[in-house]
Amino acid sequence: MATSSDRINGRSWGVLSVLCGAIFLEGIDVAMLNVALPSIRDDLGLSTGALSGLVSAYVLGYGGFMLLGGRAADLLGRRRMFLGWMVVFLVFSGLGGLATEGWMLLVARFLTGVAAAFLAPAGLALITGLFPEGPQRTKALGFYAGTGAGGYSLGLVAGGVLASAGWRWVFFAPVIMAAVILVAALVLLRDTEERTARTGSFDIAGALTITGAMLLLAYAVVRLEHGADGLPTTLSVAAAGLVLLALFVAIERRAIDPLVRLAVLRSAALARTNVAALLFLGAFAGFQFLVTLYLQEIRGWSPLQTGLAMLVVGLDTVLAPTLTPWLVGRFGNARVLFVGLGTAGLSYLLFLPVAPDWTYAAMLPSFVLLGLAFALVYGPLTMAATAELDEREHGLAGGLLYTAIQFGTALGISGATAVTVAAGGVGTTLDGIRAGLVLPVAAALLAVVVMAFGLRDRAGTPPTPEPVSVGV
């Protein structure tokens, strides 16, 4: 039977709902835009390059500023960062809906990505600060991860519905959601105590160099879709990013109050968590992109039909807050992650023999397994990201995790695009899609190998089972 200290009280449930709403908003915002891209191109007359730039702009803003966002949450206050950047997210999502030129959308998407880069680590740090380590935090992170992952899958359906009414609603709908979340946050987060003392000052030199490095590296990743033709430029941009990254490390070694405490990066468990996150989300992003091409370009399905077909992936929204916390409490993070990553690999493997006349019944096992994989992986990743760090650095931990997630997403889409074009030519072909599907399989299997090393650590041994209750 659960003790009172294991229960989440009514006010804490309210705060958790606000924070879950924010991460859901981020996921659904990205997914809805992906479905609406063809409608945007037709209305504004954008080229294919400009269209992919709308995705790349968000990646640049998100990936470039994530580490700075995590540190800002630790130093300036999680509540302050959460509320302030929610306003920025709301404003630029609305401006995107009012855009009449491609460049306006590019600017809006970049700044929306920057806002998400400050929002995400602040939200994660607020959860770990509010809920004590143990059953409460495990349960809270399960709900948080479930709603975040559910945003990606449910956003496909929502995007299809909204795009049919007009692509601008894909931008206006998040404005309405953000406004509701902001009002609720102003009320419920007002008296939430941040239990971590904020000391220190900003490392300006470190902030400038790491932001520049992340921007350049993110740009190099999104340029991979240009293939061999753009390789010299891509390599030059990547090299410049690595130079800035090396300069950042040199600055941090000498800084009195560094932006990133380099000792954090020596944690093998933290490294495994971030590498696994990068590979898992990269595999998923590439798979989702290729399945969308298959259903819409090869089979001729509408965006709404495509979204409904993949709706079953959203079963993680139910499983993540219910099944996953119990499994983590029983078997430990590493074992749950290992099984979840293996399940993702099996999901992608089953889709490899895709045929031009496949029935939905043939696709369904892959989608169901992918939903189960998300339930087993996304939550434990957020738990493992902060497990070995002091609460004062949980914003930084969130920044590292979401940086890995965003780079993985960009790498998965760019890699899948490059392989598909190389194998199938300019147009979308089934041979090209089959070739691209090898990448998600390989990435998921590599993630399994990475996580296997954690099974021997104490992080992989099951803790003493603790009762988990959903009582208020």
Coordinates of N, CA and C in Angstrom, one line a residue, residues 89-91 93-94 170-180:
F89 N 7.1 31.8 -27.6 CA 6.6 30.7 -28.4 C 5.3 31.1 -29.0
L90 N 4.4 31.7 -28.1 CA 3.0 32.1 -28.5 C 3.1 33.1 -29.6
V91 N 3.9 34.1 -29.4 CA 4.0 35.3 -30.3 C 4.4 34.8 -31.7
S93 N 4.6 31.8 -33.0 CA 3.8 30.8 -33.7 C 2.6 31.6 -34.4
G94 N 2.1 32.6 -33.7 CA 1.0 33.4 -34.3 C 1.5 34.2 -35.5
V170 N -2.5 25.5 -38.5 CA -1.4 24.7 -37.9 C -0.6 25.6 -37.0
F171 N -0.6 26.9 -37.3 CA 0.2 27.9 -36.5 C -0.8 28.5 -35.4
F172 N -2.0 28.8 -35.8 CA -2.9 29.4 -34.8 C -3.3 28.5 -33.7
A173 N -3.5 27.2 -34.0 CA -3.9 26.3 -32.9 C -2.9 26.3 -31.7
P174 N -1.6 26.2 -32.0 CA -0.7 26.3 -30.9 C -0.7 27.6 -30.1
V175 N -1.1 28.7 -30.8 CA -1.3 30.0 -30.0 C -2.3 29.8 -29.0
I176 N -3.5 29.2 -29.4 CA -4.6 29.0 -28.4 C -4.1 28.1 -27.2
M177 N -3.5 27.0 -27.6 CA -3.0 26.1 -26.6 C -2.0 26.8 -25.6
A178 N -1.0 27.5 -26.2 CA 0.0 28.2 -25.4 C -0.6 29.3 -24.5
A179 N -1.7 30.0 -25.0 CA -2.3 31.0 -24.1 C -3.0 30.3 -22.9
V180 N -3.6 29.2 -23.1 CA -4.3 28.5 -22.0 C -3.2 28.0 -21.0

